[in-house]
Amino acid sequence: MPSTDRPNILLILTDQHRWDTLGCYGAPTCRTPNLDTLASRGVRFDAAYCPTSPCSPSRAALFTGLYPHKNGVPTNGGIVPPGTPNLAESLAGAGYNLGYAGKWHVDDARVPSEYGFAGKDFPGYGQPTVAGIPEGLRYGRRTNRPTPHYGDYLREHGYEHPRVLEAHYGDNPGKQDQEMYALQSGTIDQTFEAMVAAETIDHLRCFAAERRESGKPFFVWANFWGPHTPCLVPEPYYSMYNPADIPPEPSYAETWADKPRVHALYERFWSLSGNGWAGWRELVARYWGYITMLDDLVGRILAELRALGMEENTLVVFSTDHGDQMGAHRMIEKGPFAYEESWRLPLIAAHPACERPGSSCDEFVLLNDLFPTFLEAAGVTPPEVPDNRSILPQVLGRDEPTGRDSVYGAFYAHLFPAPLRFVRTKRHKLVFNQVDMGELYDVVDDPWELHNRFNDPAMAEVKAQLMERLREHMETLEDPILPSFDRIRHVY
């Protein structure tokens, strides 16, 4: 059997992916057979969270292991300070080949190749466009360094550039591109997501040959843009799920009574509820179709890893940067709120030396825990910081506690400048909204977080305990919001 002392590492990351859309997490309808198979080979983490919910800050946290106020990227469009320890330079220093494919959105100053990755750079958000999307709605407009890579991929394979055949938007006067879903012409192979899978496979083939010849391990990071909206999917995925069969989200009953005002404003900003759940479920059906399409592409990558004989010495990890409301609380995306749908993650790790394949772990873990975990797996001593901890024992299937009794989430700004911090235990969640009222939920009795009990006298003792626990996290992590919290906590 190949050595697993310094395994190859394959990280597959999606964008804005709800944890409860995977079959292995109990999704009753959305089909993800390849990810389910991956979970059967390793460990499914049932209490995984992002440290922050916007894309770039969360990805930078994974890349550096640090919370956003330390990694230089508190909001989309930040810059990781030079000299900050990161996955690329740490693993390269340990003798790993580095390969990258797809979305970047980590650091606006440096692209993957400038960190030592082989692969094609997509600066900023960098999502390739599809003909038929109005120019003003294209994500690619956000970079001054346009790339030809998607067009090159299509030409090299003899594919026509796909077009949008029918597009659907919400009723926001600004027609936000995130609220769009559309039927895309062509097949799965003409999607930009197929390009990501193809480049990932190219990296695996190249590095597998070198691993066999010299023993040099590799770290390959595959990054899909989806299922982040706009949901641009071809058939059969576009029509794969019948909207009429999709029941309303339990929290679609949200009234925002005794909730921060920004929650209702966020719903109005996206303006997707004008047609009720009948309108929402049309989007959800395409979101699920997108997820199944991505699962098929993940299957291609994993099949190639197996065909190359690398499955037995490769640690494979699947996750996402954050979740998506996708109709929960009548909202979409992530934003100035701390609901589970946005913050809880799917996280699957399949290590060839896993002692309990097909097991689950309900310990609290964070996305930025992958930084020290990968380093430890590679034989590198991670930096000692309070922001993260290695979960390699749990990845190996060992029934060991992480020592974390709660998770700490920090939101700085995204569309609305409404900073928040929260602490989540197994029973409760307390949210400190710096410019609005607080929130307190019993996530066991009220799993959909509909009833804010922050000012409930019966919860006064729980509230006091959680406020103190929140402060401990702030102090340990040197959160710059601490002085503000200390000044107002006693009247909050």
Coordinates of C-alpha atoms in Angstrom, one line a residue:
M1 CA 0.0 0.0 0.0
P2 CA 1.3 3.5 -0.8
S3 CA 2.7 5.5 2.1
T4 CA 0.2 7.9 3.8
D5 CA 2.9 9.6 6.0
R6 CA 2.8 12.6 3.6
P7 CA -0.3 12.1 1.6
N8 CA -1.3 14.1 -1.4
I9 CA -4.0 16.6 -0.7
L10 CA -7.0 17.2 -2.9
L11 CA -9.3 20.0 -1.8
I12 CA -12.6 20.5 -3.6
L13 CA -14.4 23.7 -2.7
T14 CA -17.8 24.9 -4.0
D15 CA -19.3 28.4 -3.4
Q16 CA -22.4 29.2 -1.4
H17 CA -23.4 25.6 -0.9
R18 CA -26.1 24.6 1.7
W19 CA -25.0 21.7 3.9
D20 CA -28.5 20.2 3.8
T21 CA -28.5 19.7 0.0
L22 CA -26.2 16.6 0.2
G23 CA -27.7 13.1 0.4
C24 CA -25.2 12.1 3.1
Y25 CA -26.5 15.0 5.2
G26 CA -30.1 13.8 4.8
A27 CA -31.3 15.7 1.8
P28 CA -34.4 13.7 0.6
T29 CA -34.5 14.9 -3.0
C30 CA -31.3 16.6 -4.2
R31 CA -29.0 13.9 -5.5
T32 CA -25.3 13.9 -4.7
P33 CA -24.2 10.3 -5.2
N34 CA -20.5 11.0 -5.7
L35 CA -20.2 13.1 -2.5
D36 CA -22.2 10.5 -0.7
T37 CA -19.7 7.9 -1.8
L38 CA -16.8 10.1 -0.6
A39 CA -18.5 10.4 2.8
S40 CA -18.7 6.6 2.9
R41 CA -14.9 6.4 2.6
G42 CA -14.2 9.0 5.3
V43 CA -15.8 11.3 7.9
R44 CA -18.8 13.5 7.6
F45 CA -18.5 16.6 9.9
D46 CA -22.0 17.5 11.2
A47 CA -21.1 20.7 13.1
A48 CA -18.8 22.5 10.6
Y49 CA -19.0 26.3 10.3
C50 CA -17.4 29.1 8.4
P51 CA -15.7 31.8 10.6
T52 CA -17.4 34.5 8.5
S53 CA -20.0 34.3 5.7
P54 CA -18.9 36.4 2.7
C55 CA -16.8 34.6 0.1
S56 CA -13.4 36.3 0.2
P57 CA -13.1 36.6 4.0
S58 CA -14.0 32.9 4.4
R59 CA -11.6 31.7 1.7
A60 CA -8.8 33.8 3.1
A61 CA -9.5 32.3 6.5
L62 CA -9.1 28.8 5.0
F63 CA -6.0 29.9 3.2
T64 CA -4.3 31.5 6.3
G65 CA -6.1 29.8 9.2
L66 CA -6.9 33.3 10.6
Y67 CA -10.1 35.2 11.3
P68 CA -10.7 38.0 8.8
H69 CA -9.7 40.8 11.2
K70 CA -6.2 39.2 11.2
N71 CA -5.9 37.9 7.6
G72 CA -6.5 41.3 5.9
V73 CA -9.7 40.3 4.2
P74 CA -12.7 41.3 6.3
T75 CA -14.9 41.9 3.3
N76 CA -14.9 40.9 -0.4
G77 CA -12.0 42.6 -2.1
G78 CA -9.4 42.5 0.6
I79 CA -5.6 41.9 0.5
V80 CA -3.7 39.2 2.5
P81 CA -0.7 41.1 4.0
P82 CA 2.6 39.9 2.6
G83 CA 4.4 37.5 4.9
T84 CA 1.2 36.0 6.3
P85 CA 1.6 32.2 6.6
N86 CA -0.6 30.5 4.1
L87 CA -1.3 27.1 2.7
A88 CA 0.5 27.6 -0.6
E89 CA 3.8 28.7 0.7
S90 CA 3.7 26.4 3.7
L91 CA 3.0 23.3 1.6
A92 CA 5.5 24.3 -1.1
G93 CA 8.1 24.7 1.6
A94 CA 7.3 21.1 2.7
G95 CA 8.1 19.9 -0.8
Y96 CA 4.6 19.7 -2.3
N97 CA 3.6 20.5 -5.9
L98 CA 0.8 23.0 -6.0
G99 CA -2.1 23.0 -8.5
Y100 CA -5.1 25.4 -8.6
A101 CA -8.2 25.4 -10.8
G102 CA -11.2 27.7 -11.0
K103 CA -12.4 30.5 -8.8
W104 CA -9.9 32.4 -6.6
H105 CA -11.5 35.3 -4.7
V106 CA -8.9 35.1 -1.9
D107 CA -6.6 38.0 -2.4
D108 CA -7.2 40.9 -4.7
A109 CA -3.4 41.7 -4.9
R110 CA -2.0 38.3 -5.7
V111 CA -3.4 35.6 -8.0
P112 CA -2.7 31.8 -7.5
S113 CA 0.3 31.7 -9.8
E114 CA 1.9 34.4 -7.6
Y115 CA 1.6 32.1 -4.7
G116 CA 3.3 29.3 -6.6
F117 CA 0.3 27.4 -7.9
A118 CA 0.3 25.9 -11.4
G119 CA -2.8 26.7 -13.3
K120 CA -4.8 29.4 -14.9
D121 CA -5.5 32.6 -12.9
F122 CA -9.0 34.1 -12.5
P123 CA -8.4 37.4 -10.7
G124 CA -11.1 38.6 -8.2
Y125 CA -14.4 36.8 -8.4
G126 CA -13.4 35.9 -12.0
Q127 CA -16.5 34.0 -13.1
P128 CA -16.5 33.4 -16.8
T129 CA -19.5 34.7 -18.6
V130 CA -22.1 33.1 -20.9
A131 CA -23.5 34.7 -24.0
G132 CA -26.9 36.2 -23.4
I133 CA -26.3 37.6 -19.9
P134 CA -26.6 41.4 -20.0
E135 CA -23.2 43.0 -19.8
G136 CA -24.0 44.9 -16.6
L137 CA -24.8 41.7 -14.8
R138 CA -21.6 39.9 -15.5
Y139 CA -19.5 39.0 -12.5
G140 CA -16.4 39.3 -14.7
R141 CA -16.8 43.1 -14.7
R142 CA -15.3 43.2 -11.2
T143 CA -11.8 42.6 -12.4
N144 CA -9.5 44.8 -14.6
R145 CA -7.7 41.7 -15.6
P146 CA -10.0 39.7 -17.9
T147 CA -9.0 36.2 -18.8
P148 CA -9.4 34.2 -22.0
H149 CA -9.2 30.8 -20.3
Y150 CA -12.9 29.7 -20.7
G151 CA -12.9 30.7 -24.4
D152 CA -9.7 28.8 -24.8
Y153 CA -11.1 25.7 -23.2
L154 CA -14.2 25.8 -25.5
R155 CA -12.1 26.3 -28.6
E156 CA -9.6 23.6 -27.7
H157 CA -12.4 21.1 -27.3
G158 CA -14.4 22.2 -30.3
Y159 CA -17.3 23.5 -28.3
E160 CA -19.6 26.3 -29.2
H161 CA -19.9 29.1 -26.7
P162 CA -23.1 28.4 -24.7
R163 CA -25.9 30.9 -24.6
V164 CA -28.7 31.7 -22.2
L165 CA -31.9 30.4 -23.6
E166 CA -34.2 31.7 -21.0
A167 CA -33.4 33.9 -18.0
H168 CA -35.4 34.6 -14.9
Y169 CA -34.8 37.5 -12.4
G170 CA -36.3 38.6 -9.2
D171 CA -38.2 41.9 -9.0
N172 CA -35.4 44.1 -7.7
P173 CA -35.3 47.2 -9.9
G174 CA -31.5 46.8 -10.0
K175 CA -31.8 43.2 -11.4
Q176 CA -29.1 41.7 -9.2
D177 CA -27.3 39.0 -11.1
Q178 CA -27.4 36.7 -8.0
E179 CA -31.1 36.3 -8.3
M180 CA -30.9 34.9 -11.8
Y181 CA -31.5 31.4 -12.9
A182 CA -31.3 30.4 -16.5
L183 CA -31.3 27.5 -19.0
Q184 CA -27.9 27.3 -20.7
S185 CA -27.5 25.9 -24.1
G186 CA -25.2 22.9 -24.8
T187 CA -24.1 20.1 -22.4
I188 CA -22.3 19.9 -19.1
D189 CA -19.0 19.8 -21.0
Q190 CA -19.6 23.4 -22.3
T191 CA -20.0 24.8 -18.8
F192 CA -17.2 26.7 -17.1
E193 CA -17.6 24.3 -14.2
A194 CA -16.5 21.5 -16.6
M195 CA -13.5 23.5 -17.4
V196 CA -12.6 23.5 -13.6
A197 CA -12.9 19.8 -13.5
A198 CA -10.8 19.3 -16.6
E199 CA -8.0 21.5 -15.3
T200 CA -8.1 19.7 -12.0
I201 CA -7.7 16.4 -13.8
D202 CA -4.8 17.8 -15.8
H203 CA -3.1 18.7 -12.5
L204 CA -3.7 15.3 -11.1
R205 CA -2.3 13.5 -14.1
C206 CA 0.8 15.7 -14.1
F207 CA 1.5 15.5 -10.4
A208 CA 0.7 11.8 -10.2
A209 CA 3.4 11.0 -12.7
E210 CA 5.9 12.9 -10.6
R211 CA 4.7 11.3 -7.4
R212 CA 5.4 7.9 -8.9
E213 CA 8.8 8.9 -10.2
S214 CA 10.2 10.9 -7.3
G215 CA 7.7 10.5 -4.5
K216 CA 6.9 14.2 -4.4
P217 CA 3.4 14.8 -3.0
F218 CA 0.9 17.3 -4.4
F219 CA -1.7 19.7 -3.2
V220 CA -4.4 20.4 -5.7
W221 CA -7.2 22.8 -5.0
A222 CA -10.3 22.7 -7.2
N223 CA -12.7 25.7 -6.9
F224 CA -16.1 25.7 -8.5
W225 CA -18.1 28.9 -8.9
G226 CA -21.4 27.2 -8.1
P227 CA -23.8 26.6 -6.8
H228 CA -23.6 30.3 -6.1
T229 CA -26.3 32.1 -8.1
P230 CA -26.8 32.9 -10.9
C231 CA -27.7 29.3 -11.6
L232 CA -26.7 28.8 -15.2
V233 CA -27.3 25.1 -15.9
P234 CA -27.9 23.1 -19.1
E235 CA -30.3 20.2 -19.4
P236 CA -30.8 17.6 -17.9
Y237 CA -30.0 19.6 -14.8
Y238 CA -32.2 22.5 -15.5
S239 CA -35.4 20.4 -15.4
M240 CA -34.1 17.7 -13.1
Y241 CA -36.2 18.7 -10.1
N242 CA -39.9 19.6 -10.3
P243 CA -40.5 22.9 -8.5
A244 CA -44.0 21.8 -7.5
D245 CA -42.4 19.0 -5.4
I246 CA -40.3 21.4 -3.3
P247 CA -42.0 22.2 0.0
P248 CA -41.6 25.7 1.6
E249 CA -38.6 26.3 3.9
P250 CA -39.9 26.0 7.5
S251 CA -38.5 29.4 8.2
Y252 CA -40.3 30.9 5.2
A253 CA -42.9 31.8 7.9
E254 CA -40.6 34.5 9.0
T255 CA -42.2 37.8 10.0
W256 CA -39.1 39.6 11.4
A257 CA -41.0 40.4 14.6
D258 CA -38.4 41.1 17.3
K259 CA -35.6 40.8 14.8
P260 CA -33.0 43.3 13.7
R261 CA -34.4 45.7 11.1
V262 CA -31.6 44.8 8.6
H263 CA -33.1 41.3 8.1
A264 CA -36.2 42.8 6.6
L265 CA -34.2 45.3 4.6
Y266 CA -32.1 42.5 3.2
E267 CA -35.1 40.7 1.9
R268 CA -36.4 43.9 0.3
F269 CA -33.0 44.4 -1.3
W270 CA -33.1 41.1 -3.1
S271 CA -36.9 41.3 -3.7
L272 CA -37.5 37.7 -4.4
S273 CA -40.6 37.1 -2.4
G274 CA -43.1 38.9 -4.6
N275 CA -44.4 35.7 -6.1
G276 CA -44.4 33.8 -2.8
W277 CA -43.0 30.3 -2.4
A278 CA -44.2 29.5 -5.9
G279 CA -41.5 31.8 -7.2
W280 CA -38.8 30.8 -4.8
R281 CA -39.2 27.1 -5.5
E282 CA -38.4 27.7 -9.2
L283 CA -35.0 29.1 -8.1
V284 CA -34.4 26.3 -5.6
A285 CA -35.1 23.7 -8.3
R286 CA -32.3 25.1 -10.4
Y287 CA -30.0 25.5 -7.4
W288 CA -30.5 21.8 -6.7
G289 CA -29.9 21.0 -10.4
Y290 CA -26.6 23.0 -10.2
I291 CA -25.6 21.0 -7.2
T292 CA -26.2 17.7 -8.9
M293 CA -24.2 18.9 -11.9
L294 CA -21.3 19.8 -9.7
D295 CA -21.6 16.4 -8.0
D296 CA -21.2 14.7 -11.5
L297 CA -18.1 16.8 -12.1
V298 CA -16.7 15.9 -8.7
G299 CA -17.3 12.3 -9.7
R300 CA -15.1 12.8 -12.8
I301 CA -12.3 14.1 -10.6
L302 CA -12.5 11.3 -8.1
A303 CA -12.7 8.7 -10.8
E304 CA -9.5 10.1 -12.3
L305 CA -7.8 10.1 -9.0
R306 CA -8.7 6.4 -8.6
A307 CA -7.6 5.5 -12.2
L308 CA -4.2 7.2 -11.5
G309 CA -3.7 4.9 -8.5
M310 CA -3.6 7.9 -6.2
E311 CA -6.7 7.3 -4.1
E312 CA -4.8 5.2 -1.5
N313 CA -2.3 8.0 -0.7
T314 CA -4.5 11.1 -1.1
L315 CA -6.4 13.0 1.5
V316 CA -9.6 14.3 -0.2
V317 CA -11.6 17.1 1.4
F318 CA -14.8 18.6 0.2
S319 CA -16.4 21.7 1.6
T320 CA -17.6 25.2 0.6
D321 CA -16.9 28.8 1.7
H322 CA -20.3 29.4 3.2
G323 CA -24.0 28.4 2.8
D324 CA -27.0 30.1 1.3
Q325 CA -30.4 31.2 2.7
M326 CA -32.0 30.0 -0.5
G327 CA -35.5 30.9 0.7
A328 CA -34.9 30.4 4.4
H329 CA -36.2 33.4 6.3
R330 CA -37.3 34.7 2.9
M331 CA -33.7 35.6 2.0
I332 CA -31.0 34.5 -0.4
E333 CA -27.2 34.5 -0.2
K334 CA -25.4 35.3 3.0
G335 CA -25.4 38.7 4.8
P336 CA -25.8 40.5 8.1
F337 CA -27.4 37.6 9.9
A338 CA -26.2 34.5 11.7
Y339 CA -28.7 31.9 10.5
E340 CA -27.6 28.3 10.2
E341 CA -28.3 28.1 6.5
S342 CA -25.6 30.7 5.8
W343 CA -23.0 29.6 8.3
R344 CA -23.1 25.8 8.6
L345 CA -21.1 23.9 6.1
P346 CA -20.9 20.5 4.4
L347 CA -17.4 19.1 5.3
I348 CA -16.3 15.7 4.2
A349 CA -12.8 14.3 4.6
A350 CA -11.6 11.0 3.2
H351 CA -8.1 10.1 4.5
P352 CA -6.7 6.8 3.2
A353 CA -5.7 5.9 6.8
C354 CA -9.2 6.7 8.2
E355 CA -9.9 4.2 11.0
R356 CA -13.7 4.5 10.8
P357 CA -14.8 5.0 7.1
G358 CA -18.4 6.2 6.9
S359 CA -18.4 7.7 10.3
S360 CA -19.6 11.1 11.4
C361 CA -18.2 13.7 13.8
D362 CA -20.4 16.1 15.8
E363 CA -17.6 18.2 17.3
F364 CA -17.5 21.9 16.4
V365 CA -15.0 22.5 13.6
L366 CA -14.3 25.6 11.5
L367 CA -13.3 26.0 7.9
N368 CA -10.0 27.6 9.0
D369 CA -9.2 24.4 10.9
L370 CA -8.2 23.0 7.5
F371 CA -5.1 25.1 7.4
P372 CA -3.4 23.4 10.4
T373 CA -4.9 20.1 9.5
F374 CA -3.3 20.0 6.1
L375 CA 0.0 21.2 7.5
E376 CA 0.0 18.5 10.1
A377 CA -0.9 15.9 7.5
A378 CA 2.1 17.1 5.5
G379 CA 4.4 16.8 8.4
V380 CA 4.6 20.6 9.0
T381 CA 4.2 22.1 12.5
P382 CA 1.4 24.7 12.2
P383 CA 1.7 28.2 13.7
E384 CA 0.3 28.3 17.2
V385 CA -2.6 30.7 17.1
P386 CA -6.0 30.7 18.8
D387 CA -7.9 31.1 15.5
N388 CA -7.8 27.4 14.6
R389 CA -6.9 23.9 15.6
S390 CA -5.9 20.8 13.7
I391 CA -8.7 18.3 13.2
L392 CA -6.4 15.6 11.8
P393 CA -7.4 13.1 14.6
Q394 CA -11.1 13.6 13.7
V395 CA -10.2 13.3 10.0
L396 CA -8.6 10.0 10.8
G397 CA -11.9 8.8 12.3
R398 CA -10.7 8.9 15.9
D399 CA -13.3 9.6 18.6
E400 CA -11.5 12.5 20.2
P401 CA -12.9 15.9 21.3
T402 CA -11.6 19.0 19.6
G403 CA -11.8 20.9 22.9
R404 CA -14.1 23.4 21.3
D405 CA -17.4 23.9 23.2
S406 CA -18.7 26.6 20.9
V407 CA -18.1 28.4 17.6
Y408 CA -17.5 32.1 17.1
G409 CA -18.7 33.8 14.0
A410 CA -17.7 37.3 12.9
F411 CA -19.5 39.2 10.1
Y412 CA -17.9 42.6 9.1
A413 CA -19.9 43.8 6.1
H414 CA -21.4 42.6 2.9
L415 CA -23.8 45.0 1.0
F416 CA -25.0 46.2 4.4
P417 CA -22.5 47.6 7.0
A418 CA -24.1 45.8 9.9
P419 CA -21.3 44.1 11.9
L420 CA -22.2 41.2 14.1
R421 CA -20.6 38.5 16.3
F422 CA -22.2 35.3 17.5
V423 CA -21.4 32.4 19.8
R424 CA -23.1 29.1 19.1
T425 CA -23.2 26.2 21.5
K426 CA -25.0 22.9 21.1
R427 CA -28.1 24.4 22.7
H428 CA -28.1 28.1 22.1
K429 CA -27.0 30.9 19.7
L430 CA -26.4 34.5 20.8
V431 CA -25.9 37.2 18.3
F432 CA -24.4 40.6 19.1
N433 CA -25.5 43.1 16.4
Q434 CA -23.3 46.1 16.9
V435 CA -25.9 48.6 15.5
D436 CA -29.1 46.8 16.3
M437 CA -30.9 44.6 18.8
G438 CA -29.4 41.3 20.0
E439 CA -30.7 37.8 19.2
L440 CA -30.9 34.6 21.3
Y441 CA -32.2 31.3 20.0
D442 CA -32.7 27.9 21.5
V443 CA -31.6 25.9 18.5
V444 CA -32.9 22.7 19.9
D445 CA -36.4 23.8 20.6
D446 CA -36.4 26.3 17.8
P447 CA -34.1 24.9 15.1
W448 CA -35.4 27.4 12.4
E449 CA -34.5 30.4 14.6
L450 CA -37.8 32.0 14.3
H451 CA -38.3 33.1 18.0
N452 CA -35.8 35.7 19.3
R453 CA -35.6 35.3 23.1
F454 CA -32.9 37.9 23.7
N455 CA -35.2 40.0 25.9
D456 CA -37.1 37.0 27.4
P457 CA -36.7 37.2 31.3
A458 CA -36.8 33.4 31.4
M459 CA -33.5 33.4 29.3
A460 CA -31.7 36.1 31.4
E461 CA -29.2 33.6 32.9
V462 CA -28.5 31.9 29.6
K463 CA -28.1 35.3 28.0
A464 CA -25.6 36.5 30.7
Q465 CA -23.6 33.3 30.3
L466 CA -23.4 33.6 26.5
M467 CA -22.5 37.3 26.6
E468 CA -19.5 36.4 28.8
R469 CA -18.6 33.5 26.5
L470 CA -18.8 35.8 23.5
R471 CA -16.5 38.3 25.3
E472 CA -14.0 35.5 26.0
H473 CA -13.8 34.7 22.3
M474 CA -13.4 38.4 21.4
E475 CA -10.5 38.7 23.9
T476 CA -8.8 35.5 22.8
L477 CA -9.0 36.4 19.2
E478 CA -8.1 40.1 19.7
D479 CA -11.2 41.1 17.9
P480 CA -11.2 44.9 17.4
I481 CA -14.9 45.0 18.2
L482 CA -14.2 44.2 21.9
P483 CA -13.9 47.8 23.1
S484 CA -17.3 48.6 21.6
F485 CA -18.8 45.5 23.1
D486 CA -17.4 46.3 26.6
R487 CA -18.9 49.8 26.5
I488 CA -22.4 48.8 25.6
R489 CA -22.8 45.2 26.8
H490 CA -24.4 46.2 30.2
V491 CA -27.2 48.2 28.5
Y492 CA -27.5 45.9 25.4

